[in-house]
Amino acid sequence: MNQDKDLAFLATCKNEDLRTLCDILTYNKNGEVRMSEQLTNSDVYINCYPDKMNLMSRQIGEELRKFGSNTVKTFCRQGEADSYETIVRRVCKRMKVNVGSSNDTQTMERELLTTICEQSASKMSDEELRNIADKAGIPHKSLNKQMLTYVVMMAIRRNTYLMTEMLYYVTTSIAEMLLGRWITMMGMGTVGRYLGMAAGPIGWAALAGWTISDIASPAYRVMIPAVIMVASMRFRQTALLTQKI
């Protein structure tokens, strides 16, 4: 299988991030190996998991693409699975994220992540919204909850750090639900500027209006969390590079 250009960046991601992505693709919520996965019996997995994940980043990307592709079509293409761009577009459609036909992968990922964060904000209590507004320097005393929710949503689109922090809670909730463990994500050592570790009952388990059990297709129960993880990893990596510049 040819390497997907949109997944080449995985080789530069942190070990823990890659391990989480790999586990989402290979294990179910009961900690059992998925029947359809093809990674855990491979030599590269045996040699690299769990401490040298960057050395198997290409194989993780290939597993993601195979999981998100039609088996018959992949066979007819002599084992070449759908591109990651195609899979992201499919996930956006499933999640009712508005993307254009000409949008590239990173644009679609950004819209997916922004939609998730905005919908998560819509589930926050008035107190939680005002806490974020205070820390972000947003005047809010004269705003009702509906207006405040809208203002916070707009802030998410403009404030990279706020969006990064919200994504931390979304992705760690995914890992907790699917894998039963809390994770430490790259670049989140100072998390807490806006939300704090005791953020209250924000409802991250709902994950922007959908839960794992709500997704009927077994493939989507894997692909949606996996794409969110990849998109979040790319977003955080890009945000860190921008800050350094």
Short mmCIF file of C-alpha atoms in Angstrom, two decimals:
data_model
loop_
_atom_site.label_atom_id
_atom_site.label_comp_id
_atom_site.label_asym_id
_atom_site.label_seq_id
_atom_site.Cartn_x
_atom_site.Cartn_y
_atom_site.Cartn_z
CA MET A 1 0.00 0.00 0.00
CA ASN A 2 1.33 3.43 -0.95
CA GLN A 3 2.01 5.80 1.93
CA ASP A 4 -0.67 8.45 2.30
CA LYS A 5 0.78 11.97 2.21
CA ASP A 6 -1.77 13.18 4.76
CA LEU A 7 -0.62 10.60 7.30
CA ALA A 8 3.14 10.98 6.87
CA PHE A 9 3.22 13.41 9.84
CA LEU A 10 2.37 10.54 12.20
CA ALA A 11 6.08 9.61 12.18
CA THR A 12 6.81 12.81 14.12
CA CYS A 13 4.06 12.39 16.73
CA LYS A 14 4.60 11.48 20.38
CA ASN A 15 4.68 7.85 21.42
CA GLU A 16 1.64 8.09 23.72
CA ASP A 17 -0.48 9.73 21.01
CA LEU A 18 0.41 7.00 18.52
CA ARG A 19 -0.20 4.27 21.04
CA THR A 20 -3.68 5.64 21.76
CA LEU A 21 -4.50 5.81 18.05
CA CYS A 22 -3.16 2.29 17.54
CA ASP A 23 -5.22 0.94 20.45
CA ILE A 24 -8.40 2.55 19.12
CA LEU A 25 -7.85 0.70 15.85
CA THR A 26 -6.95 -2.67 17.39
CA TYR A 27 -8.89 -3.07 20.66
CA ASN A 28 -12.58 -2.88 21.56
CA LYS A 29 -14.00 -1.30 24.72
CA ASN A 30 -13.65 -4.64 26.56
CA GLY A 31 -9.91 -4.68 25.92
CA GLU A 32 -10.18 -7.49 23.38
CA VAL A 33 -8.41 -7.47 20.03
CA ARG A 34 -10.79 -6.55 17.21
CA MET A 35 -11.57 -9.47 14.91
CA SER A 36 -11.08 -7.35 11.80
CA GLU A 37 -7.72 -5.78 12.71
CA GLN A 38 -4.55 -6.89 10.94
CA LEU A 39 -1.89 -5.14 12.97
CA THR A 40 -1.28 -6.91 16.28
CA ASN A 41 0.10 -10.08 14.67
CA SER A 42 2.56 -8.21 12.47
CA ASP A 43 6.31 -8.23 13.12
CA VAL A 44 6.44 -4.44 13.35
CA TYR A 45 3.78 -4.42 16.08
CA ILE A 46 5.53 -7.16 18.06
CA ASN A 47 8.85 -5.31 17.82
CA CYS A 48 7.66 -1.74 18.38
CA TYR A 49 4.58 -1.76 20.62
CA PRO A 50 4.23 0.02 23.04
CA ASP A 51 7.46 2.05 23.36
CA LYS A 52 8.65 2.64 19.78
CA MET A 53 5.41 3.63 18.10
CA ASN A 54 6.97 6.11 15.66
CA LEU A 55 8.71 3.17 13.95
CA MET A 56 5.32 1.69 13.07
CA SER A 57 3.54 4.95 12.24
CA ARG A 58 3.18 4.00 8.58
CA GLN A 59 1.53 0.70 9.50
CA ILE A 60 -0.84 2.49 11.89
CA GLY A 61 -1.85 4.79 9.04
CA GLU A 62 -2.40 1.84 6.74
CA GLU A 63 -4.55 0.09 9.34
CA LEU A 64 -6.66 3.23 9.68
CA ARG A 65 -7.16 3.42 5.92
CA LYS A 66 -8.07 -0.27 5.67
CA PHE A 67 -10.59 0.09 8.47
CA GLY A 68 -12.20 3.04 6.73
CA SER A 69 -12.40 1.43 3.30
CA ASN A 70 -14.74 -0.95 1.55
CA THR A 71 -13.08 -4.39 1.62
CA VAL A 72 -14.31 -5.38 -1.85
CA LYS A 73 -13.14 -2.12 -3.44
CA THR A 74 -9.77 -2.44 -1.71
CA PHE A 75 -9.39 -5.96 -3.11
CA CYS A 76 -10.26 -4.75 -6.61
CA ARG A 77 -7.60 -2.05 -6.27
CA GLN A 78 -5.03 -4.74 -5.43
CA GLY A 79 -4.93 -3.86 -1.75
CA GLU A 80 -4.88 -0.07 -2.10
CA ALA A 81 -7.31 1.31 0.50
CA ASP A 82 -9.17 4.60 0.30
CA SER A 83 -7.12 7.72 0.87
CA TYR A 84 -7.22 9.34 4.29
CA GLU A 85 -8.76 12.42 2.64
CA THR A 86 -11.67 10.27 1.41
CA ILE A 87 -12.14 8.80 4.89
CA VAL A 88 -12.14 12.24 6.54
CA ARG A 89 -14.77 13.44 4.06
CA ARG A 90 -16.86 10.35 4.84
CA VAL A 91 -16.58 10.98 8.59
CA CYS A 92 -17.53 14.66 8.16
CA LYS A 93 -20.62 13.64 6.22
CA ARG A 94 -21.56 11.15 8.93
CA MET A 95 -21.05 13.80 11.62
CA LYS A 96 -23.02 16.37 9.58
CA VAL A 97 -20.02 18.70 9.34
CA ASN A 98 -20.38 21.16 6.48
CA VAL A 99 -17.36 20.85 4.19
CA GLY A 100 -16.98 21.81 0.55
CA SER A 101 -16.12 19.46 -2.29
CA SER A 102 -12.86 21.32 -2.86
CA ASN A 103 -11.76 21.38 0.79
CA ASP A 104 -8.46 19.66 1.50
CA THR A 105 -7.82 17.22 4.34
CA GLN A 106 -6.59 19.74 6.91
CA THR A 107 -9.48 22.10 6.26
CA MET A 108 -11.99 19.28 6.75
CA GLU A 109 -10.20 18.14 9.92
CA ARG A 110 -10.32 21.68 11.31
CA GLU A 111 -14.04 21.96 10.59
CA LEU A 112 -14.66 18.58 12.22
CA LEU A 113 -12.75 19.55 15.36
CA THR A 114 -14.33 23.00 15.52
CA THR A 115 -17.82 21.52 15.20
CA ILE A 116 -17.12 19.07 18.01
CA CYS A 117 -15.81 21.82 20.29
CA GLU A 118 -18.72 24.14 19.49
CA GLN A 119 -21.29 21.44 20.11
CA SER A 120 -19.54 20.55 23.35
CA ALA A 121 -19.72 24.21 24.39
CA SER A 122 -23.45 24.17 23.70
CA LYS A 123 -23.80 21.50 26.41
CA MET A 124 -22.01 23.50 29.08
CA SER A 125 -23.83 25.02 32.01
CA ASP A 126 -24.14 28.78 32.39
CA GLU A 127 -21.53 28.69 35.15
CA GLU A 128 -19.03 26.79 33.00
CA LEU A 129 -19.50 29.17 30.09
CA ARG A 130 -18.96 32.19 32.32
CA ASN A 131 -15.85 30.59 33.80
CA ILE A 132 -14.37 30.23 30.30
CA ALA A 133 -15.43 33.77 29.40
CA ASP A 134 -13.73 35.15 32.52
CA LYS A 135 -10.45 33.40 31.84
CA ALA A 136 -10.53 34.30 28.15
CA GLY A 137 -11.20 37.96 28.93
CA ILE A 138 -14.66 37.98 27.33
CA PRO A 139 -17.18 40.51 28.79
CA HIS A 140 -20.30 38.53 29.66
CA LYS A 141 -22.28 40.08 32.55
CA SER A 142 -25.01 41.40 30.27
CA LEU A 143 -25.25 38.22 28.17
CA ASN A 144 -27.89 35.54 28.60
CA LYS A 145 -26.89 31.89 28.17
CA GLN A 146 -27.82 31.73 24.48
CA MET A 147 -25.75 34.81 23.66
CA LEU A 148 -22.90 33.62 25.88
CA THR A 149 -22.83 30.23 24.18
CA TYR A 150 -22.56 31.95 20.79
CA VAL A 151 -19.72 34.20 22.02
CA VAL A 152 -17.78 31.22 23.41
CA MET A 153 -18.28 29.33 20.14
CA MET A 154 -16.83 32.27 18.24
CA ALA A 155 -13.91 32.40 20.68
CA ILE A 156 -13.18 28.73 20.02
CA ARG A 157 -12.73 29.48 16.31
CA ARG A 158 -10.36 32.39 16.98
CA ASN A 159 -8.45 31.20 20.05
CA THR A 160 -6.04 28.37 19.25
CA TYR A 161 -5.20 27.68 22.88
CA LEU A 162 -8.85 27.45 23.93
CA MET A 163 -9.61 25.04 21.10
CA THR A 164 -6.50 23.01 21.93
CA GLU A 165 -7.59 22.72 25.53
CA MET A 166 -11.13 21.67 24.61
CA LEU A 167 -9.71 19.06 22.26
CA TYR A 168 -7.68 17.71 25.14
CA TYR A 169 -10.85 16.91 27.04
CA VAL A 170 -12.57 15.46 23.98
CA THR A 171 -9.68 13.17 23.06
CA THR A 172 -9.00 12.05 26.61
CA SER A 173 -12.69 11.23 26.97
CA ILE A 174 -12.50 9.14 23.81
CA ALA A 175 -9.57 7.21 25.27
CA GLU A 176 -11.32 6.80 28.59
CA MET A 177 -14.50 5.47 26.97
CA LEU A 178 -12.83 3.22 24.41
CA LEU A 179 -9.72 2.12 26.25
CA GLY A 180 -10.50 2.69 29.90
CA ARG A 181 -7.52 4.91 30.53
CA TRP A 182 -6.67 8.60 30.86
CA ILE A 183 -4.00 9.84 28.50
CA THR A 184 -1.41 12.59 28.47
CA MET A 185 -1.44 14.43 25.17
CA MET A 186 1.47 16.23 23.56
CA GLY A 187 1.82 19.87 24.48
CA MET A 188 -0.86 19.81 27.17
CA GLY A 189 1.36 20.12 30.22
CA THR A 190 -0.19 23.47 31.11
CA VAL A 191 -3.78 22.47 30.46
CA GLY A 192 -6.17 24.36 32.72
CA ARG A 193 -5.87 27.95 31.57
CA TYR A 194 -9.51 28.08 30.49
CA LEU A 195 -11.21 24.90 31.65
CA GLY A 196 -9.12 23.46 34.47
CA MET A 197 -8.85 19.80 35.40
CA ALA A 198 -11.96 20.15 37.58
CA ALA A 199 -14.09 21.61 34.84
CA GLY A 200 -17.35 20.31 36.22
CA PRO A 201 -20.04 18.25 34.49
CA ILE A 202 -19.40 19.62 31.03
CA GLY A 203 -20.57 16.37 29.50
CA TRP A 204 -17.49 15.35 27.58
CA ALA A 205 -18.76 11.77 27.56
CA ALA A 206 -21.46 12.92 25.14
CA LEU A 207 -18.72 14.01 22.74
CA ALA A 208 -20.63 16.70 20.92
CA GLY A 209 -23.97 14.97 20.71
CA TRP A 210 -22.85 11.47 19.81
CA THR A 211 -21.74 8.49 21.82
CA ILE A 212 -19.99 5.35 20.75
CA SER A 213 -23.17 3.34 21.22
CA ASP A 214 -25.12 5.75 18.99
CA ILE A 215 -23.02 4.90 15.94
CA ALA A 216 -24.67 1.90 14.34
CA SER A 217 -21.88 0.84 12.00
CA PRO A 218 -18.99 -1.01 13.70
CA ALA A 219 -16.58 0.65 11.26
CA TYR A 220 -17.76 4.14 12.23
CA ARG A 221 -17.42 3.28 15.92
CA VAL A 222 -13.72 2.99 15.14
CA MET A 223 -13.26 5.47 12.32
CA ILE A 224 -14.88 8.52 13.92
CA PRO A 225 -12.74 8.38 17.10
CA ALA A 226 -9.64 7.49 15.05
CA VAL A 227 -10.07 10.44 12.67
CA ILE A 228 -10.74 12.79 15.61
CA MET A 229 -7.51 11.56 17.21
CA VAL A 230 -5.48 12.07 14.01
CA ALA A 231 -7.01 15.49 13.39
CA SER A 232 -6.34 16.52 16.98
CA MET A 233 -2.74 15.32 16.81
CA ARG A 234 -2.15 17.34 13.64
CA PHE A 235 -3.87 20.43 15.05
CA ARG A 236 -1.86 20.39 18.26
CA GLN A 237 1.39 19.77 16.42
CA THR A 238 0.70 22.66 14.05
CA ALA A 239 -0.29 24.92 16.95
CA LEU A 240 2.95 24.14 18.79
CA LEU A 241 5.05 24.85 15.69
CA THR A 242 3.25 28.16 15.19
CA GLN A 243 3.90 29.17 18.80
CA LYS A 244 7.62 28.40 18.42
CA ILE A 245 7.86 30.55 15.31
#
